[in-house]
Structures are given as C-alpha cells and as structure tokens.
Amino acid sequence: MALIECKNLTLSYDNKPVIENVSFTLEEGSYFCIVGENGSGKSTLIKAILGLKKPVSGTIDFAENLSQTEIGFIPQHSEIQDAFPASVKEVVLSGCLNSCGILPFYRKAQIKKANYTMELLGITEIAKKSFKNLSGGQRQRVLLARALCATNKVLLLDEPVNGLDPVVTEELYKIINDLNEKGITIIMVSHDIRSVAKYAKQVLHLDKEQWFCGSIDEYRDSEIGHSFLCDHSHCEHEHHEHNKSEEEETV
Amino acid sequence: MNALLEMLSFPFMTRALIAGSLIALSAALLGVTLVLKRYSMIGDGLSHVGFGAMAVAALLNVAPLVVAIPVVVIAAFILLRFQNQAKLRGDTAIAVISTGFLAVGVILIHFSKGGNVDLMNYMFGSILALREIDVWTGIVLSVIVTAAFILLYNRIFAITFDETFAKATGIRTGFYNTVLAILTAITIVLGMRLMGALLISGLIIFPAITAMNLFRSFKKVVVTSGIVAVVSVVSGLIVSYFFGIPTGAGIVCINVTLLILSALISRIIKKD
Ligand SMILES: Nc1ncnc2c1ncn2[C@@H]1O[C@H](COP(=O)(O)OP(=O)(O)O)[C@@H](O)[C@H]1O
Ligand SMILES: [Mg+2]
C-alpha cells in the first residue's frame, strides 16, 4: 500500500526549478534513500514532503492513516544554536507537541512516550544533561528521539551521519535499521553510498536533468545507478578487473 | 530600616515597585526567547519607536499608552517581517526605524512644555512618571503577558529551539511569532515610563543572559531570568530613590552587576 505518493512534482526557488516532474510511490515499511549531487534538490524535496515548501505543480498525497504533521524529521545542518540552554528531556518532549492538540501542557501519555524513546535510543542516562554539551553522535540520538516522539510511522532524515565518526555512524545506521525492521518507514537523504547499497529498499536519484526511482536492484542495474555507485565507492566490478589485470601483469 | 519604611509610605514608590516588578517579570520571560531567537535588537528598536509615539501623545495631550501601544505593535510586525527576510536587511531596518523615531521624538518633546527635564525622564526613566492609571494598566497587561507565556510555554520552547521542526510537526509558527511580537511590544511600552526609552531593552536582555550563565535547561533559565529581573528592579528602584538617579539607569547598573557575578560563578562552577 502506498504511504506517500508524489506525482509530477515540480519545486522551484524564485521561478528557477530545482526538481521537475518527479514522481514516485513510497511503500509502507520501505527504506527509501534519496541520493544525488549537492544542490540537486534533495533537501528541497524533504521540505516539500513536510509541507514547508509549496510545489509549483504536482501533488504529494498521503495515505489515509497518515497526516503530514505525523512525520518525524531530522534536519540537515542543525539550525539549532550552539549555546541554546535546553536539557535532553526538554528537547525530546518537544517532539510530542503535535499530539497535544490545543492543550497547553504535556499529559502522562506524552511523558511516557518521551521516556520510552529515550530508553530505546539509550539516552536515558543523559536526560538531564544540557543538549549543547553533547557529542555529535549523542545529539543525533536526541534529535532522533524527538523525531520518534512526533511519529510512529515515518522518519525523514536529511544526511543524518554528516560529520560523525565511522563508529558512531555505524551505530546510528544500526539504530535506524532496527527502527525500519520495527515497521517504521525510513526516508533518508544520504551521500554515503555504502549505506545505501546495504540498507536501501528503494532509491530515488535526483540529478539536474534527470531522475530515477526504483528498487535498489533496479537502481544497481540502471545506468545512472551503476555510475553513481561506482563513482563514489570502490565498485566490486572494478576491484575484480583490477585484480585481473594485476594477475595478468604478474603472469 | 526606617528610611525603607519611609520610602514605602510614598504612594508613587509602592506603585513603582508593584508595576515595575510585574513588567520586569514579563520582559524577562519574553527576553529569554528574544535573545535566543536573536531578536533582542528588535526590543531596542521598538523602544525608540515607542519614544516617538509617546512624544506625539504628549504633544497632543492624550494618554501615552493609547498612542504608543498600537504604534509599537505595528512596528513590531514590520520589523519581524524584515528580520525573517534577511539578517542584514533586518538589522538595517531596525536602525533606520528606531533612529528615525528617536529623532522625531526628541524634536517633539523639545517643542512641548517640559523641555530638558521631560526629555531626561523619557530617555532614562523616572519613578515619578507612573500615574495610577499607568500602574493599573501595567498590572493588568503584565498579568496577561505572563499568563500567555505560561500557557504557550511548550510551544514557545519548540519554536525557539527549532522553528523548522516545530513547523513540520504542525505548530503554527507564524501565529506564535506574531503573538510574541505583540506581547513584546506591549511590555516595552509599559516599561518605558519607568525604565526610559534608551534603557528598557536592558530589562529584556540582561536577566536572560545572566540566567543562561547559571543554568543549562530552558525551564531553569526562564524561572531564573524572572527572578533576576524582579530582584534587579526592586533593588534598582531603592537605589535610585536614595541617590536620586534616573530609575532606568539604576536598574540597568544592578543588572550589569548581576551579569558579571553570574559570569564569574559560571567560570568557577563548570556545570553540565
Ligand atoms: N532558500 C533558498 N532560496 C533559494 N535557493 C535555494 C534555497 N535553498 C536551496 N536553494 C537552491 O536550491 C538548490 C537545491 O538545494 P537543496 O535542496 O538544498 O539541495 P541538496 O539538499 O540536494 O544539496 C540549490 O541549487 C540551492 O542553491
Ligand atoms: Mg541538502
């Protein structure tokens, strides 16, 4: 069943199109990776899905059981100021606001949910700590916990591992994958081609002139996908060929 | 001690203490958000607009708040609009509007009856400036501001911390920013008589920064900021009563002292 369906979507800034006529269907439970060069419009597409950017033309439709404000989101560069005084718990709780309705304060259910997501992400011990003193990896966990408070269906992550060291990156991918296995749909913008190859079920490749959307296997076989996967990592084929030529030389 | 009791026997002094504390509380609560959203210069700009508006009211001989509140609210809307477009244009807009209104205000006050004494009072604050009607409006409006802040506390936190995320989860950030602008405008106009046009923004900025030196959670910062503001207004009023100095200047000096103390304390105790 389609959870989010984009049809002929065009997005632009100041009448200059960033994305033109993109269509895709996002299945429930999918692990959907958006890839493409810098400036190809990935973050802009994320903003459109969140309702923060109006499409010039085309539509974005949500399944009946999903409202646009029920999406958990981790922004690309965190716009959060370095010196902001906020405890981890305050940050995580703020994700619960969309279920508050018109009530001014959090209820028991929401506090419980915040505690649960903090437990899930292993940040209960630092709940009282100040957000600004956390490491990059801890911050991403806190923001992930906040996003999980806002949703139990879809997570949108815009380059979530940017600036993290390899070990922490791996940890975060594992957490995200676990969440996906629990049934949460993942939409992730990524530059990290290995993680895409490893985890993605569907890939949307955005480029200045063209775009591609399909399952990860279709993507591997496509021209655009093949070149992207090979350009950005040591492609297995290449390895084989290298080895062969080396062997030939030694012979 | 006797001197203190004697001070309280003056009605103008009790008025100033009550209204001043309440206005300081509203200013400090809003101040935390304004400072964190980097809107604190808007407070400064608005006070100068308010100064011009009050000068017009003085010249026309109408109640100052009646003229100043709507003018400052409108100015707040315009400045917020500019601020959201581009940082540089926002700052320039504030400078242009505030110096313009300040200059016009100074000229108008020069031509109305009071002359230099009045000008001093407007710019730097005076205990004697508060009339009974000012006190009552001050009390009512600052209770409204504080109540609104408490009711909207969680939403204000969300849009201050991360406006994009807040918007994505369906919080009407535009609406709440507008509410904040209106509350700020009202608070500034109310505080101007006591603090003076040039010093009222101190009431918004100092307590927030002092509190941020001491605490690392939003709630603690908000509460501390309120306490610091009330303490500084009360002690500032007492100081200015005994030494006969302009109240705004007295209050800001106390705030500067508290700020320096808090910076020293935060150096000594590195909190996490
Ligand atoms: N607020 C904006 N105003 C004008 N142009 C923008 C804005 N944000 C992004 N752009 C432009 O839109 C294009 C796509 O940006 P973005 O979606 O951030 O790309 P990506 O996330 O794929 O790197 C870029 O060329 C960028 O310069
Ligand atoms: Mg981007």
Coordinates of C-alpha atoms in Angstrom, one line a residue, chain B residues 120-209:
Chain B
M120 CA 15.6 63.1 30.6
N121 CA 12.7 61.3 32.1
Y122 CA 11.6 59.8 28.8
M123 CA 15.0 58.6 27.9
F124 CA 16.3 57.3 31.2
G125 CA 13.2 56.6 33.3
S126 CA 11.7 58.2 36.3
I127 CA 9.8 56.9 39.4
L128 CA 7.6 59.9 39.3
A129 CA 6.5 59.2 35.8
L130 CA 3.9 56.5 36.8
R131 CA 0.4 57.7 37.4
E132 CA -2.3 55.5 39.0
I133 CA -3.8 54.7 35.6
D134 CA -0.4 53.6 34.3
V135 CA 0.0 51.3 37.2
W136 CA -3.3 49.6 36.7
T137 CA -2.8 49.1 33.0
G138 CA 0.7 47.9 33.8
I139 CA -0.6 45.3 36.3
V140 CA -3.4 44.0 34.1
L141 CA -1.3 43.8 30.9
S142 CA 1.7 42.2 32.6
V143 CA -0.5 39.6 34.2
I144 CA -1.9 38.8 30.7
V145 CA 1.6 38.6 29.2
T146 CA 2.8 36.3 32.0
A147 CA -0.3 34.1 31.7
A148 CA 0.1 33.9 28.0
F149 CA 3.7 32.9 28.3
I150 CA 2.9 30.1 30.8
L151 CA 0.1 28.7 28.6
L152 CA 2.2 28.8 25.5
Y153 CA 5.4 27.8 27.2
N154 CA 5.9 24.4 25.5
R155 CA 5.1 25.9 22.1
I156 CA 7.4 28.8 22.7
F157 CA 10.2 26.4 23.6
A158 CA 9.6 24.4 20.4
I159 CA 9.7 27.4 18.1
T160 CA 12.6 29.0 19.8
F161 CA 14.7 25.8 19.8
D162 CA 14.0 24.6 16.3
E163 CA 11.4 26.5 14.3
T164 CA 11.7 24.3 11.2
F165 CA 10.9 21.1 13.2
A166 CA 8.1 22.9 15.0
K167 CA 6.6 23.9 11.7
A168 CA 6.9 20.4 10.3
T169 CA 5.0 19.0 13.2
G170 CA 2.1 21.3 12.5
I171 CA 2.8 24.2 15.0
R172 CA 1.6 27.4 13.5
T173 CA 4.9 29.2 13.9
G174 CA 3.8 32.3 12.1
F175 CA 0.9 32.8 14.6
Y176 CA 3.1 32.3 17.6
N177 CA 5.8 34.6 16.4
T178 CA 3.0 37.2 15.9
V179 CA 1.8 36.6 19.4
L180 CA 5.4 37.0 20.7
A181 CA 5.7 40.3 18.8
I182 CA 2.5 41.7 20.3
L183 CA 3.4 40.7 23.8
T184 CA 6.9 42.2 23.4
A185 CA 5.5 45.4 22.0
I186 CA 3.1 45.8 24.9
T187 CA 5.8 45.0 27.5
I188 CA 8.2 47.5 26.1
V189 CA 5.6 50.3 26.0
L190 CA 4.6 49.5 29.6
G191 CA 8.2 49.5 30.8
M192 CA 9.2 52.7 29.0
R193 CA 8.0 55.2 31.5
L194 CA 9.8 53.5 34.4
M195 CA 13.0 52.4 32.5
G196 CA 13.2 55.1 29.8
A197 CA 13.3 54.6 26.1
L198 CA 17.1 54.0 25.9
L199 CA 17.2 51.5 28.7
I200 CA 14.1 49.4 28.5
S201 CA 15.8 46.8 26.3
G202 CA 18.1 46.2 29.2
L203 CA 15.2 44.7 31.1
I204 CA 14.7 42.2 28.2
I205 CA 18.4 41.3 27.6
F206 CA 20.2 41.2 30.9
P207 CA 18.2 38.8 33.0
A208 CA 18.1 36.3 30.2
I209 CA 21.9 36.4 29.7

